[in-house]
CSV table of C-alpha atoms in Angstrom, one decimal:
chain,number,residue,atom,x,y,z
A,1,GLN,CA,-10.5,4.8,0.0
A,2,PRO,CA,-9.9,2.3,-3.0
A,3,VAL,CA,-9.9,-1.4,-2.2
A,4,LEU,CA,-7.6,-3.6,-4.0
A,5,THR,CA,-8.6,-7.6,-4.1
A,6,GLN,CA,-5.9,-10.0,-5.7
A,7,SER,CA,-5.7,-13.8,-5.7
A,8,SER,CA,-2.9,-15.8,-3.1
A,9,SER,CA,-2.3,-18.1,-5.6
A,10,ALA,CA,-2.0,-18.7,-9.5
A,11,SER,CA,0.0,-21.2,-11.5
A,12,ALA,CA,0.7,-22.0,-14.9
A,13,SER,CA,3.6,-24.0,-16.8
A,14,LEU,CA,6.3,-23.3,-18.5
A,15,GLY,CA,6.2,-21.5,-22.2
A,16,SER,CA,2.1,-20.9,-21.4
A,17,SER,CA,0.5,-17.4,-20.6
A,18,VAL,CA,-1.2,-16.3,-17.8
A,19,LYS,CA,-3.5,-13.7,-16.5
A,20,LEU,CA,-3.3,-12.6,-13.1
A,21,THR,CA,-6.2,-10.4,-12.3
A,22,CYS,CA,-6.6,-7.5,-9.4
A,23,THR,CA,-9.9,-6.1,-8.6
A,24,LEU,CA,-10.9,-2.9,-7.6
A,25,SER,CA,-13.8,-1.7,-4.6
A,26,SER,CA,-17.4,-0.6,-6.0
A,27,GLY,CA,-17.3,3.0,-6.9
A,28,HIS,CA,-13.1,3.1,-7.4
A,29,SER,CA,-13.9,1.3,-10.7
A,30,SER,CA,-11.8,4.0,-13.1
A,31,TYR,CA,-8.1,4.1,-10.9
A,32,ILE,CA,-5.8,3.9,-12.6
A,33,ILE,CA,-3.5,0.9,-11.4
A,34,ALA,CA,0.4,-0.4,-11.2
A,35,TRP,CA,1.9,-4.0,-11.2
A,36,HIS,CA,4.8,-5.2,-9.5
A,37,GLN,CA,6.6,-8.4,-9.5
A,38,GLN,CA,8.9,-9.0,-6.2
A,39,GLN,CA,11.2,-12.5,-7.2
A,40,PRO,CA,12.2,-14.6,-4.1
A,41,GLY,CA,14.6,-12.3,-2.3
A,42,LYS,CA,14.6,-9.6,-4.2
A,43,ALA,CA,13.3,-5.8,-3.3
A,44,PRO,CA,9.8,-5.2,-5.8
A,45,ARG,CA,10.1,-4.4,-9.5
A,46,TYR,CA,7.5,-2.1,-11.5
A,47,LEU,CA,6.1,-3.7,-14.8
A,48,MET,CA,3.8,-1.1,-15.7
A,49,LYS,CA,1.1,1.6,-15.3
A,50,LEU,CA,-2.4,0.2,-16.4
A,51,GLU,CA,-5.4,2.6,-17.0
A,52,GLY,CA,-9.2,1.2,-17.0
A,53,SER,CA,-9.1,1.9,-20.7
A,54,GLY,CA,-7.0,-0.8,-21.4
A,55,SER,CA,-3.4,1.1,-21.6
A,56,TYR,CA,-0.2,0.0,-20.1
A,57,ASN,CA,2.9,1.7,-19.9
A,58,LYS,CA,6.1,-0.4,-19.2
A,59,GLY,CA,8.8,0.2,-17.2
A,60,SER,CA,12.0,0.2,-19.2
A,61,GLY,CA,13.5,-3.3,-19.7
A,62,VAL,CA,9.9,-5.2,-19.2
A,63,PRO,CA,9.8,-7.7,-21.7
A,64,ASP,CA,7.4,-7.8,-24.4
A,65,ARG,CA,6.1,-10.9,-22.6
A,66,PHE,CA,4.3,-8.7,-20.4
A,67,SER,CA,1.3,-7.1,-21.0
A,68,GLY,CA,-2.0,-5.7,-19.4
A,69,SER,CA,-5.9,-5.0,-20.0
A,70,SER,CA,-8.6,-3.8,-18.4
A,71,SER,CA,-11.9,-4.6,-18.1
A,72,GLY,CA,-14.9,-2.5,-15.7
A,73,ALA,CA,-12.9,-2.9,-12.2
A,74,ASP,CA,-10.6,-5.4,-13.6
A,75,ARG,CA,-7.0,-5.4,-14.3
A,76,TYR,CA,-5.1,-8.2,-15.9
A,77,LEU,CA,-2.0,-8.9,-15.8
A,78,THR,CA,-0.7,-11.5,-18.7
A,79,ILE,CA,2.3,-13.4,-19.0
A,80,SER,CA,3.4,-15.2,-21.9
A,81,ASN,CA,6.1,-17.5,-22.8
A,82,LEU,CA,6.0,-18.2,-19.2
A,83,GLN,CA,9.7,-18.6,-18.2
A,84,SER,CA,11.3,-20.0,-14.7
A,85,GLU,CA,12.4,-16.3,-13.6
A,86,ASP,CA,8.4,-15.5,-14.0
A,87,GLU,CA,8.1,-17.5,-10.9
A,88,ALA,CA,7.3,-14.5,-7.9
A,89,ASP,CA,4.7,-12.3,-6.3
A,90,TYR,CA,2.8,-10.2,-8.5
A,91,TYR,CA,1.4,-6.8,-6.7
A,92,CYS,CA,-0.8,-4.2,-7.6
A,93,GLU,CA,-1.3,-0.9,-6.4
A,94,THR,CA,-3.4,2.4,-6.6
A,95,TRP,CA,-3.5,5.5,-5.2
A,96,ASP,CA,-6.4,8.6,-4.0
A,97,SER,CA,-3.5,11.6,-4.5
A,98,ASN,CA,0.3,11.1,-4.5
A,99,THR,CA,-0.1,10.8,-0.9
A,100,ARG,CA,-2.6,7.6,0.0
A,101,VAL,CA,-1.0,4.4,-1.9
A,102,VAL,CA,-2.9,1.0,-1.6
A,103,PHE,CA,-0.9,-2.3,-2.8
A,104,GLY,CA,-3.3,-5.7,-2.8
A,105,GLY,CA,-2.4,-8.8,-1.3
A,106,GLY,CA,0.0,-9.8,-3.4
A,107,THR,CA,-0.3,-13.3,-5.8
A,108,LYS,CA,2.2,-16.0,-5.4
A,109,LEU,CA,2.7,-17.3,-8.9
A,110,THR,CA,4.1,-21.1,-9.4
A,111,VAL,CA,5.8,-22.0,-12.9
A,112,LEU,CA,5.2,-25.8,-13.5
B,1,GLU,CA,19.7,6.6,-14.2
B,2,VAL,CA,17.5,6.4,-10.8
B,3,GLN,CA,18.6,5.1,-8.1
B,4,LEU,CA,18.0,4.6,-4.4
B,5,VAL,CA,20.4,3.0,-2.3
B,6,GLN,CA,19.1,2.2,1.1
B,7,SER,CA,21.6,2.2,4.3
B,8,GLY,CA,22.0,-1.5,5.9
B,9,ALA,CA,20.7,-4.2,7.6
B,10,GLU,CA,20.0,-3.9,11.9
B,11,VAL,CA,19.7,-5.9,14.7
B,12,LYS,CA,18.2,-4.0,17.5
B,13,LYS,CA,16.6,-4.3,21.1
B,14,PRO,CA,13.1,-4.0,22.2
B,15,GLY,CA,13.4,-0.1,23.1
B,16,GLU,CA,15.9,0.8,20.8
B,17,SER,CA,15.9,3.8,18.3
B,18,LEU,CA,17.1,4.1,15.0
B,19,LYS,CA,16.9,5.8,11.8
B,20,ILE,CA,17.0,4.1,8.4
B,21,SER,CA,18.1,6.0,5.0
B,22,CYS,CA,17.1,6.6,1.3
B,23,LYS,CA,19.5,8.0,-1.2
B,24,GLY,CA,18.8,9.4,-4.4
B,25,SER,CA,20.8,9.9,-6.8
B,26,GLY,CA,20.4,10.4,-10.9
B,27,TYR,CA,17.2,12.2,-10.6
B,28,SER,CA,15.8,15.8,-9.2
B,29,PHE,CA,15.7,14.7,-5.3
B,30,THR,CA,13.6,17.5,-4.7
B,31,SER,CA,10.8,17.0,-7.7
B,32,TYR,CA,9.2,13.9,-6.4
B,33,TRP,CA,7.6,12.4,-3.7
B,34,ILE,CA,9.5,9.4,-1.8
B,35,GLY,CA,7.1,6.9,-0.1
B,36,TRP,CA,8.4,3.9,2.5
B,37,VAL,CA,6.7,0.4,2.8
B,38,ARG,CA,7.1,-2.2,5.1
B,39,GLN,CA,7.3,-5.9,4.3
B,40,MET,CA,6.9,-8.4,7.1
B,41,PRO,CA,8.7,-12.1,6.6
B,42,GLY,CA,6.1,-14.0,4.9
B,43,LYS,CA,3.8,-11.4,4.2
B,44,GLY,CA,2.3,-8.2,1.3
B,45,LEU,CA,3.7,-4.8,0.8
B,46,GLU,CA,1.7,-1.8,3.5
B,47,TRP,CA,2.3,1.5,2.5
B,48,MET,CA,3.4,3.5,5.8
B,49,GLY,CA,4.4,7.1,4.3
B,50,ILE,CA,5.5,9.3,2.4
B,51,ILE,CA,6.8,12.5,1.5
B,52,TYR,CA,7.9,15.6,-1.1
B,53,PRO,CA,11.7,16.5,0.2
B,54,GLY,CA,11.0,19.9,-1.9
B,55,ASP,CA,9.3,21.2,1.3
B,56,SER,CA,8.8,18.0,4.4
B,57,ASP,CA,5.8,18.0,3.4
B,58,THR,CA,4.6,14.4,5.2
B,59,ARG,CA,1.7,12.3,4.9
B,60,TYR,CA,1.2,9.1,6.6
B,61,SER,CA,-1.0,6.1,6.6
B,62,PRO,CA,-3.6,5.6,9.9
B,63,SER,CA,-1.8,2.7,10.0
B,64,PHE,CA,1.3,3.8,11.1
B,65,GLN,CA,0.4,7.3,12.1
B,66,GLY,CA,2.5,7.9,15.1
B,67,GLN,CA,4.5,4.7,15.3
B,68,VAL,CA,7.2,6.0,12.9
B,69,THR,CA,8.6,9.4,11.5
B,70,ILE,CA,9.8,10.2,8.3
B,71,SER,CA,12.0,13.1,6.9
B,72,ALA,CA,14.5,14.0,4.3
B,73,ASP,CA,18.0,15.9,3.9
B,74,LYS,CA,17.1,17.9,0.8
B,75,SER,CA,21.1,19.0,1.3
B,76,ILE,CA,22.8,14.9,0.8
B,77,SER,CA,19.5,13.6,-1.3
B,78,THR,CA,18.9,11.2,1.2
B,79,ALA,CA,15.5,10.4,2.9
B,80,TYR,CA,14.9,8.9,6.5
B,81,LEU,CA,12.7,6.2,8.3
B,82,GLN,CA,13.1,6.6,12.2
B,83,TRP,CA,12.0,4.5,15.3
B,84,SER,CA,11.6,6.1,18.5
B,85,SER,CA,11.4,2.8,20.3
B,86,LEU,CA,11.5,-0.2,18.9
B,87,LYS,CA,8.9,-3.2,19.1
B,88,ALA,CA,9.7,-7.2,18.2
B,89,SER,CA,6.8,-6.6,15.4
B,90,ASP,CA,8.5,-4.0,13.8
B,91,THR,CA,10.9,-6.6,12.5
B,92,ALA,CA,10.8,-6.5,8.8
B,93,MET,CA,11.8,-5.6,5.1
B,94,TYR,CA,11.5,-1.4,5.0
B,95,TYR,CA,11.6,-1.0,1.1
B,96,CYS,CA,11.7,3.1,0.1
B,97,ALA,CA,10.3,4.0,-3.5
B,98,ARG,CA,10.0,6.8,-5.4
B,99,ARG,CA,6.9,8.0,-6.9
B,100,THR,CA,6.4,9.4,-10.6
B,101,ASP,CA,4.3,12.7,-11.6
B,102,GLY,CA,1.2,10.5,-12.5
B,103,GLY,CA,1.2,8.5,-9.0
B,104,ALA,CA,2.2,5.0,-9.3
B,105,THR,CA,5.5,3.3,-7.2
B,106,ARG,CA,8.0,3.3,-9.9
B,107,TYR,CA,11.5,3.3,-8.1
B,108,TRP,CA,12.5,0.9,-5.3
B,109,GLY,CA,15.3,1.3,-3.0
B,110,GLN,CA,17.4,-2.6,-2.2
B,111,GLY,CA,15.8,-3.1,1.3
B,112,THR,CA,16.7,-3.0,5.0
B,113,LEU,CA,15.9,-5.2,7.3
B,114,VAL,CA,15.3,-4.8,10.7
B,115,THR,CA,15.7,-7.0,13.2
B,116,VAL,CA,13.9,-6.7,16.4
B,117,SER,CA,15.0,-9.1,18.8
B,118,SER,CA,16.1,-9.1,22.8
């Protein structure tokens, strides 16, 4: 079963850009992942599905400021022109079938 | 519009039983897997298990096998998560979540807070 590794925290200034990383475990570098955002006190929200090729498919209503990319076993979420409402926890998710799912530990993003 | 609406917050005592619900609407309820996710206070997301309402095929994460029961009633488009004997360590927010055809959790419920305290 794949394992996803995320940094526990990140910070960036208002209006700047930040790139969050989710790393797939050895032997699982081709896996597709999804990114989710969880604002304080709210349910998670689907942001996008991201393939190993770097191709991504965003959910409806997700701002253009959010984009995805990939390199080897790393999957990235880039947020441009950071806004205060982007301060949240970000989780990556992958799956071994529709029935075996794993989440990364989450990255807490602070907007300075 | 796809919606997952969960039942309200619960406060229970250790040893009590509980069943929480998740009602799907805006899509064919029997055609998509629905899973349950636990989030303990201040912690990350944990996958608990999943059910396919079309035929009630159910799978559990090894960490939750035997600890909870997942079920669904397709006649009312509702999935359930239940405990037979709650523990204080079951205190958490529980989310239901619908998957897409190609994988990925695509839609989330609003969450049900379960508090277990004597």
